[in-house]
Coordinates of C-alpha atoms in Angstrom, one line a residue:
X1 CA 23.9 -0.6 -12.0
X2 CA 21.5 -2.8 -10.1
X3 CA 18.6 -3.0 -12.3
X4 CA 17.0 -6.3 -11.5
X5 CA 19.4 -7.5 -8.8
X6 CA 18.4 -10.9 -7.6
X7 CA 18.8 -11.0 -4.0
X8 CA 20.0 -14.5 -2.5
X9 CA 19.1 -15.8 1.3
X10 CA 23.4 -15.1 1.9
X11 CA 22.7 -11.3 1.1
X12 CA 19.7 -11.3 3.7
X13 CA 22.1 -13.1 6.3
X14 CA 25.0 -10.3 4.9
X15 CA 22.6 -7.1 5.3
X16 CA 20.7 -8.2 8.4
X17 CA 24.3 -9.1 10.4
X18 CA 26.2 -5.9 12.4
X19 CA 28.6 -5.5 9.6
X20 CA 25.4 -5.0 6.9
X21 CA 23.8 -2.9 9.2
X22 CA 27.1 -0.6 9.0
X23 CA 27.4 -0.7 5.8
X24 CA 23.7 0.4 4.5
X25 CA 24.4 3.3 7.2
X26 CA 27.7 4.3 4.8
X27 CA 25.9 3.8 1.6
X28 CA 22.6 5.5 2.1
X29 CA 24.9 8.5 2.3
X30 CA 25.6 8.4 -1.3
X31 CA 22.7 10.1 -3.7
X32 CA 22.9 7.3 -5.8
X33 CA 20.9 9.9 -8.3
X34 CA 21.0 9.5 -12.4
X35 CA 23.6 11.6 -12.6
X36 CA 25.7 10.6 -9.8
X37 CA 25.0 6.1 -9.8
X38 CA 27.9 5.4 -12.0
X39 CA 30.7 7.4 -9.9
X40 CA 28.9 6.4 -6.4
X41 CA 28.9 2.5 -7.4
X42 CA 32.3 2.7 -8.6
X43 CA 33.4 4.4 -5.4
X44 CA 31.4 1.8 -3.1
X45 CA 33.0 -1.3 -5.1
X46 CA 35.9 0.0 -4.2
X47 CA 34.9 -0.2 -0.5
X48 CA 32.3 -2.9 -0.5
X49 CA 33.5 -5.5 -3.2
X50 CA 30.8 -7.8 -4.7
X51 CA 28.4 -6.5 -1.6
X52 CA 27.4 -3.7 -3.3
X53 CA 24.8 -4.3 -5.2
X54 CA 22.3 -5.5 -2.5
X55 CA 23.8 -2.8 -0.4
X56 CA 22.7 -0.2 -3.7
X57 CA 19.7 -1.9 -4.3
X58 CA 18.3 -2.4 -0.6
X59 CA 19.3 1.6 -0.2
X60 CA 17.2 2.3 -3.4
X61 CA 14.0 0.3 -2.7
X62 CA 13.9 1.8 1.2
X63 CA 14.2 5.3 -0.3
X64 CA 10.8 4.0 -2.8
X65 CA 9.3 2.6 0.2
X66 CA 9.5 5.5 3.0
X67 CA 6.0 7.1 1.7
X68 CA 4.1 3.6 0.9
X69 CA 5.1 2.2 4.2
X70 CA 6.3 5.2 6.3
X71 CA 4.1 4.2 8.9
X72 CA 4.8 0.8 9.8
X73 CA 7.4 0.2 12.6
X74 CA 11.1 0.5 11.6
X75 CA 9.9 0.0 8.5
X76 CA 13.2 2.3 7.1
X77 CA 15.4 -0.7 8.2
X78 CA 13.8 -3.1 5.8
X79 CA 15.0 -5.4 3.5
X80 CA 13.1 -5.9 0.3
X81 CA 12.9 -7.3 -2.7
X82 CA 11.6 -5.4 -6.3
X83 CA 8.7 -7.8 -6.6
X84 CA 7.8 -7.6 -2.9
X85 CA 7.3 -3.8 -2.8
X86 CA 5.6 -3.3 -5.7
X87 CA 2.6 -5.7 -4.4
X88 CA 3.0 -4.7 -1.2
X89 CA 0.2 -2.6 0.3
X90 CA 0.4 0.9 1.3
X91 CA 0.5 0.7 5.3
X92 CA -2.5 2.7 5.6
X93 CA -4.2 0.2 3.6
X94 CA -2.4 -2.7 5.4
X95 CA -3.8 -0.9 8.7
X96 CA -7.5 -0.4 7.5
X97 CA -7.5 -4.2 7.0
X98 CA -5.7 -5.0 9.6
X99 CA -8.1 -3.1 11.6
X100 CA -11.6 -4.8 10.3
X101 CA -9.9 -8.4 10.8
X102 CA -9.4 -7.7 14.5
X103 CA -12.8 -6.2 14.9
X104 CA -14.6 -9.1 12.6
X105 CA -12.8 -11.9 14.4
X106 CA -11.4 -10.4 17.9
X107 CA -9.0 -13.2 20.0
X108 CA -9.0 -15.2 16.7
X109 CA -5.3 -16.2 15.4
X110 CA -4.5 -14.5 11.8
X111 CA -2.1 -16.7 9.0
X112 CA -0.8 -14.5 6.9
X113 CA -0.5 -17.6 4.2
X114 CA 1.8 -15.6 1.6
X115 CA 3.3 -13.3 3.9
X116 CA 6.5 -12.3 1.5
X117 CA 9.2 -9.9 3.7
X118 CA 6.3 -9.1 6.2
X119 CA 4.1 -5.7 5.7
X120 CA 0.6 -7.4 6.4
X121 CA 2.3 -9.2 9.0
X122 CA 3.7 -5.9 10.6
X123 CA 0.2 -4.0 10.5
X124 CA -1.6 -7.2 11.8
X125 CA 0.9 -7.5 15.1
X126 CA -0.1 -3.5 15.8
X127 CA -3.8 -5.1 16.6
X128 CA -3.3 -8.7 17.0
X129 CA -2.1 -10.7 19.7
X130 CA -1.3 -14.4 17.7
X131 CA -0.6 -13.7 14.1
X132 CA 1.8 -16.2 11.9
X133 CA 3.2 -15.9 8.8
X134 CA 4.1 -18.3 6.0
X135 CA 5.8 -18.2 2.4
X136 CA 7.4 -20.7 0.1
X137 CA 10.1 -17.7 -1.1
X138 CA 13.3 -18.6 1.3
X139 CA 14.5 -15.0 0.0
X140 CA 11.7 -13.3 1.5
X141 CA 10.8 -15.5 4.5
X142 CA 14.3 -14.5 5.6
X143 CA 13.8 -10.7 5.0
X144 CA 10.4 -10.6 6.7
X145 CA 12.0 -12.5 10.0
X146 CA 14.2 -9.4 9.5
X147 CA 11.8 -7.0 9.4
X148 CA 9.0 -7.9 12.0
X149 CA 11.4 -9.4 14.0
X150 CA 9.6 -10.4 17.3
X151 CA 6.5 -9.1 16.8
X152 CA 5.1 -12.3 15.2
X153 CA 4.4 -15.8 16.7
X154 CA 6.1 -17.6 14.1
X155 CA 7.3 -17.2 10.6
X156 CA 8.0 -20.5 8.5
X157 CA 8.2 -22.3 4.9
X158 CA 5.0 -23.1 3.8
X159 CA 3.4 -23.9 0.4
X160 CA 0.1 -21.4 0.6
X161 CA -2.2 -24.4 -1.0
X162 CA -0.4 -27.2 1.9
X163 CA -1.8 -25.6 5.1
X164 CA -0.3 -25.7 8.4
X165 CA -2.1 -24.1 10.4
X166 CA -6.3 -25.0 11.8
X167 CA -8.7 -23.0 12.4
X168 CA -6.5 -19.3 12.0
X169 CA -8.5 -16.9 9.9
X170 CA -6.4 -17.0 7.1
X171 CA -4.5 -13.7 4.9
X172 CA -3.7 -14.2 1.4
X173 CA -1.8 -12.3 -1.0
X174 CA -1.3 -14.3 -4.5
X175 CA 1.6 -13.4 -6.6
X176 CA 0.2 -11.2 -9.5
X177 CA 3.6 -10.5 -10.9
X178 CA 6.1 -12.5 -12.8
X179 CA 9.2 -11.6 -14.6
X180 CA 7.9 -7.6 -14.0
X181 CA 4.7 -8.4 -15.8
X182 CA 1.6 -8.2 -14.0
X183 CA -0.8 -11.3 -13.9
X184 CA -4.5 -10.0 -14.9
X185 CA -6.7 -13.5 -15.1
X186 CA -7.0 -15.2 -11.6
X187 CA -6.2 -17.9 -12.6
X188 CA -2.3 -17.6 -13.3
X189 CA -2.0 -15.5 -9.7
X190 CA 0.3 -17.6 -7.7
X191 CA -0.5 -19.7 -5.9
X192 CA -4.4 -19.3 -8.1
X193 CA -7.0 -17.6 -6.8
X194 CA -9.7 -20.5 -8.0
X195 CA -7.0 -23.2 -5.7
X196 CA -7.0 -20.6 -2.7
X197 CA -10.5 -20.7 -2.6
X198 CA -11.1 -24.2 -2.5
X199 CA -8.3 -24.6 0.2
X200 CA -9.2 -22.7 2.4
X201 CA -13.6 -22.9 2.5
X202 CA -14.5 -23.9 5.5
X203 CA -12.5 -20.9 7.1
X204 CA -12.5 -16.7 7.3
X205 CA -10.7 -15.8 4.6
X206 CA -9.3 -12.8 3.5
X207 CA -7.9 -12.4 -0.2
X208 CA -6.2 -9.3 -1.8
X209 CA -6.8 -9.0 -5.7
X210 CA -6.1 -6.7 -8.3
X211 CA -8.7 -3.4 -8.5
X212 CA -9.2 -4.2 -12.2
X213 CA -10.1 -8.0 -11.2
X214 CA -13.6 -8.8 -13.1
X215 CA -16.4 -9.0 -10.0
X216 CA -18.3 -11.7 -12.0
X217 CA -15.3 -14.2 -12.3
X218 CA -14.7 -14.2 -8.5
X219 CA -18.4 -14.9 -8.8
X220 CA -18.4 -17.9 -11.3
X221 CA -15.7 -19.3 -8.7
X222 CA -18.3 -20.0 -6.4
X223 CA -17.1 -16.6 -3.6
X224 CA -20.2 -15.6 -2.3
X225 CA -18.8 -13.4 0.3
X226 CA -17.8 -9.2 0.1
X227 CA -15.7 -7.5 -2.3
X228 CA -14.2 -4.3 -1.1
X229 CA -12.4 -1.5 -3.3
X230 CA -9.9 0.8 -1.6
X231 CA -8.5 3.8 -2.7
X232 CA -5.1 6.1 -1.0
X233 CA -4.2 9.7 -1.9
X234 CA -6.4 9.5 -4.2
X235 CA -6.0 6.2 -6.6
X236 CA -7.1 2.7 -6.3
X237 CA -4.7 0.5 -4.7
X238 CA -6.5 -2.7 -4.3
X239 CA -9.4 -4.8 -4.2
X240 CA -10.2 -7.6 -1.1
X241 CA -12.0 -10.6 -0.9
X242 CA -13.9 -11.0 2.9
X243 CA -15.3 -14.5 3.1
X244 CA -18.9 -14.1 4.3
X245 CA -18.1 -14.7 8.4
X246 CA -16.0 -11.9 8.0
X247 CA -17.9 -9.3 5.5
X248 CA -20.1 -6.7 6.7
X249 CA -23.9 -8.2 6.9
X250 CA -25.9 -8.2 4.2
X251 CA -22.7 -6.4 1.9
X252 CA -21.5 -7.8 -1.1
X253 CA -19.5 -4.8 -2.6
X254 CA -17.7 -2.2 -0.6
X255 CA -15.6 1.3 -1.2
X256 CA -13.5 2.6 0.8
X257 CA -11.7 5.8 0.5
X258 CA -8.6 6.3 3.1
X259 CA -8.0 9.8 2.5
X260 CA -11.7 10.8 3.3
X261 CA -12.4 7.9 6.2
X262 CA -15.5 6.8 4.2
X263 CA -17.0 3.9 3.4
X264 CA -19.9 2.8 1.6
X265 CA -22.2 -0.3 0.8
X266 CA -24.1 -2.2 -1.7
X267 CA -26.3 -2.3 1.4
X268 CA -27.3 1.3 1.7
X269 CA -29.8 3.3 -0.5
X270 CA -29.5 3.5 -4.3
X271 CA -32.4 5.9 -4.9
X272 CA -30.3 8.6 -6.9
X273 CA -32.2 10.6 -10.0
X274 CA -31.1 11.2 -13.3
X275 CA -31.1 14.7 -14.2
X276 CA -29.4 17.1 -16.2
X277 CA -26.8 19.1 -14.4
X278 CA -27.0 21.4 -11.5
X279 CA -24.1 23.9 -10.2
X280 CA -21.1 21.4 -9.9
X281 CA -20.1 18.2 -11.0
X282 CA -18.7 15.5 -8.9
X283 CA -16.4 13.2 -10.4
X284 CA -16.6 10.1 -7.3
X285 CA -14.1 8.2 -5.5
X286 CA -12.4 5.7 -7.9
X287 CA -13.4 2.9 -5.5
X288 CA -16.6 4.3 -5.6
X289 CA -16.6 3.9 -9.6
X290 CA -15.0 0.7 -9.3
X291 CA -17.2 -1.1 -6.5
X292 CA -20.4 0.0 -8.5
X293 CA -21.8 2.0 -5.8
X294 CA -22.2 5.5 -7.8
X295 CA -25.5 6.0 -6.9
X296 CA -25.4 4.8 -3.6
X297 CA -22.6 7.5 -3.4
X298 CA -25.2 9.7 -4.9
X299 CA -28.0 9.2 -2.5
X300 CA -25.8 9.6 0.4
X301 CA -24.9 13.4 -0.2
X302 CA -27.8 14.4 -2.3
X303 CA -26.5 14.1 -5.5
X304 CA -28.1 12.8 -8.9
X305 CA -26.5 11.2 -11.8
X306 CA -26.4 12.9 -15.6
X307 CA -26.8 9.4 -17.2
X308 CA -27.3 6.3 -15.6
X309 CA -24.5 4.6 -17.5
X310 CA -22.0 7.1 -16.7
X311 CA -19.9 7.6 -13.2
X312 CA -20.4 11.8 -12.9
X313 CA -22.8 12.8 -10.5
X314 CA -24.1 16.5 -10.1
X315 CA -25.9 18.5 -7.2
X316 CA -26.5 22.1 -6.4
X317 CA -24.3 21.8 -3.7
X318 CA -20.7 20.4 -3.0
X319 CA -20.6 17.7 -0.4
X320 CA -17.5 18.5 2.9
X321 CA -14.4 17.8 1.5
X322 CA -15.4 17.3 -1.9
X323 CA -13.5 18.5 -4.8
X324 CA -16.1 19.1 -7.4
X325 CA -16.2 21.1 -10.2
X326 CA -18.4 24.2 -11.1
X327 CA -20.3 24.6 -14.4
X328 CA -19.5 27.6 -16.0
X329 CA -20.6 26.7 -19.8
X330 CA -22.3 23.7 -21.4
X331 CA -21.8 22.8 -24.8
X332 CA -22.5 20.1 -27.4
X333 CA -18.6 18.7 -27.7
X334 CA -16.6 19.3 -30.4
X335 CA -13.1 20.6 -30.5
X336 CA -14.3 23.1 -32.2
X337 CA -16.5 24.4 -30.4
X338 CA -14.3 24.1 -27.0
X339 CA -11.7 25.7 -28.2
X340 CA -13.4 29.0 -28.6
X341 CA -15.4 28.7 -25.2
X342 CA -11.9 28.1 -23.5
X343 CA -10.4 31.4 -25.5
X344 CA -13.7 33.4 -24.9
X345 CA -12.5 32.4 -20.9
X346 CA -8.8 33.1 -21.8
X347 CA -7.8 29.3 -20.1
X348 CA -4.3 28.9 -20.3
X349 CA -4.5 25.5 -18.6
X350 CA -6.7 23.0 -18.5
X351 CA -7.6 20.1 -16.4
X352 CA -9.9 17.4 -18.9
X353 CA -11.7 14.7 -17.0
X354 CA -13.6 12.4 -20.0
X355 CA -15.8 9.3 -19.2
X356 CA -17.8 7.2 -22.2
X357 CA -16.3 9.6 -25.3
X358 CA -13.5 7.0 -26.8
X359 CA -11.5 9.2 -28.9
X360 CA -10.7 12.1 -25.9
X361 CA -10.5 9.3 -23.3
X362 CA -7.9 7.5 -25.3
X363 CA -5.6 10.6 -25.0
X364 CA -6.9 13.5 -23.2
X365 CA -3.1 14.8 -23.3
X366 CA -3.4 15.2 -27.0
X367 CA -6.6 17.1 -26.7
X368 CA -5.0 19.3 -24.7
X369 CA -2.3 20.2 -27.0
X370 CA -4.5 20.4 -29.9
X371 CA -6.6 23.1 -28.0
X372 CA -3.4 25.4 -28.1
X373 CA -4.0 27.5 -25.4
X374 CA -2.7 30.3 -24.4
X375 CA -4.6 32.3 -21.5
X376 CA -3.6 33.2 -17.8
X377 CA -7.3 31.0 -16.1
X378 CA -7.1 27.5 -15.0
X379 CA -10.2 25.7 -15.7
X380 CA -11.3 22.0 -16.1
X381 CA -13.4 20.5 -18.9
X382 CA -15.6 17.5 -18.6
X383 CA -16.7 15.6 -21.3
X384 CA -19.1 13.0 -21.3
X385 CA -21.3 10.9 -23.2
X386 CA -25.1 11.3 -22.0
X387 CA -27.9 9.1 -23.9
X388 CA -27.5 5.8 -25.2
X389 CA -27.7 4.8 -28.8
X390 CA -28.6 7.3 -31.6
X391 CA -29.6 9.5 -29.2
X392 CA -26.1 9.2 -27.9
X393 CA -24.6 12.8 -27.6
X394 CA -20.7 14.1 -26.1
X395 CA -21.2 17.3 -23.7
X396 CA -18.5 19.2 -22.9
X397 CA -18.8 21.2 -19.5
X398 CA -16.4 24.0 -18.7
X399 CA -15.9 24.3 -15.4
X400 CA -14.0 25.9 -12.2
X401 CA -12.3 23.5 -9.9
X402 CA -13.5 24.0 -6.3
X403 CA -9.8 23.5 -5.5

């Protein structure tokens, strides 16, 4: 097994030489499934000796990165590390930002600060004529000179908080894992967001965080610039620091949503009602919820807001592309009381989407089981929380998804 393998720099040299090459051709042939890992690695130890493990492992981790990073040049012939593809951004992401750097800063020179084994770096070069790279992990500064090969200026050993580079618009993208744990406070990122900051002031800077970073910390550290939410197939992947020469004017917060090819800004109208619900429910774009820009979401298409507290938007009509969710019952919640709506309806399975009611929102998979169903219709349920204090009331709205 290769569980945790710890690659060394003589692995990298082994893997990126003709022979290594060969050998990952050989190996990738094996399925290296559950049921097959034990006989293929005893078979390849036979053939490969102590190699095999970063032959197993590199095979394994290209196989987990062909959909994040299919698009990225060569990217099948990576080398990786565990660590390095798990933070690693999805290339369409990568792109996106690769993208607004070249058009905020065109003919400027882009340091990628903590480039690791090179997928910023890649996306950047597509767009960018001068782009270096720097990393204090030998490991991975040798598996990204691997990987982008000559498609970079330069790639060297740097500490992210020493610079070595003047006047690049500087990339950064702080460690937030450690020993497979993630890193949630800003502070123990590495190298720290606070020091990164500081560093780097007096130039265009752009930082990748964690989505579930709290907005008002990066505040209380003095950033005064954009912070920008982006979500892929739909989930969250990542949020982004854009130093004010780079951010969009007058935006502080920012969704985007990759799968849609929309963006929205703190900038743009928030004049969205309250109301009770029309014909479908809209449950928005997680970077939509995350970046705070609901009802600026909501004014855009037309759509008003049940509670102003809570994230689901309704409207009498369903915005292009939107899947939304149309009300076919509305009920005070209980489990009671949904359980016979959903027989009455003869649901057999049932989507629940829950926002503000603890209880159901702490396992909605339980709900589902308690609810025993047994119909031949496929429905969603929506439960919410509208009001605030004791006039604070759950609502279940049984619905049919738009798709």
């Amino acid at each position: 097994m290769t569980a945790g393998f710890r690659f060394e720099v003589d692995d990298v040299g082994y893997l990126s030489s003709p022979v290594g090459v060969t050998a990952l051709a050989e190996v990738a042939g094996f399925a290296l499934t559950d049921a097959t890992r034990i006989a293929d690695i005893t078979a390849l130890r036979g053939r490969f000796g102590t190699r095999t493990p970063a032959l197993v492992e590199t095979v394994l981790l290209r196989r987990r990165a062909a959909a994040k990073l299919a698009e990225l040049p060569e990217a099948s012939r990576w080398l990786f590390t565990d660590e390095a593809l798990q933070q690693a951004s999805a290339a369409p992401v990568a792109r996106h930002r690769a993208h607004r750097i070249a058009a905020a800063a065109p003919g400027a020179v882009v340091h990628d600060v903590t480039c690791s084994v090179g997928t910023e770096l890649a996306a950047l070069s597509e767009l960018i004529d001068r782009v270096l790279g720097s990393d204090l992990d030998p490991v991975r500064l040798a598996m990204a000179r691997y990987n982008v090969g000559n498609d970079v200026d330069c790639v060297v050993r740097a500490d992210a908080l020493a610079p070595v580079s003047r006047g690049t618009v500087v990339l950064a993208d702080p460690g937030r894992r450690g020993g497979g744990r993630r890193r949630f406070d800003p502070a123990d990122y590495q190298p720290a967001l606070d020091r990164l900051l500081e560093v780097y002031r007096d130039r265009d800077m752009v930082v990748k965080v964690a989505p579930g970073i709290d907005f008002e910390k990066i505040r209380q550290l003095g950033f005064d610039g954009e912070i920008e939410v982006t979500s892929w197939r739909a989930s969250v992947r990542e949020a982004c620091l854009w130093s004010p020469g780079l951010a969009g004017p007058g935006v502080r917060r920012r969704a985007v949503s990759l799968d849609r090819g929309e963006q929205i800004t703190d900038a743009e109208p928030d004049d969205c009602d309250v109301r009770p619900a029309g014909r479908w429910l809209i449950d928005p774009d997680g970077a939509v919820v995350r970046a705070g820009l609901v009802r600026q979401y909501g004014a855009r298409h037309g759509l008003w807001q049940l509670d102003p507290e809570i994230a689901y938007l309704s409207g009498d009509e369903l915005p292009d592309g939107v899947r939304g969710f149309e009300v076919l019952e509305t009920l005070a919640y209980s489990e009671k009381r949904l359980r016979q709506a959903l027989a009455a309806r003869d649901c057999g399975a049932l989507e629940i989407l829950v926002r503000g009611v603890r209880d159901v929102q702490a396992d909605p998979d339980a709900l589902r089981r308690r609810l025993r169903l047994r119909g031949t219709q496929a429905l969603s349920v929506v439960i919410t929380r509208i009001g605030t204090g004791a006039a604070a009331r759950a609502i279940a709205f049984v619905c049919r998804p738009s798709r």
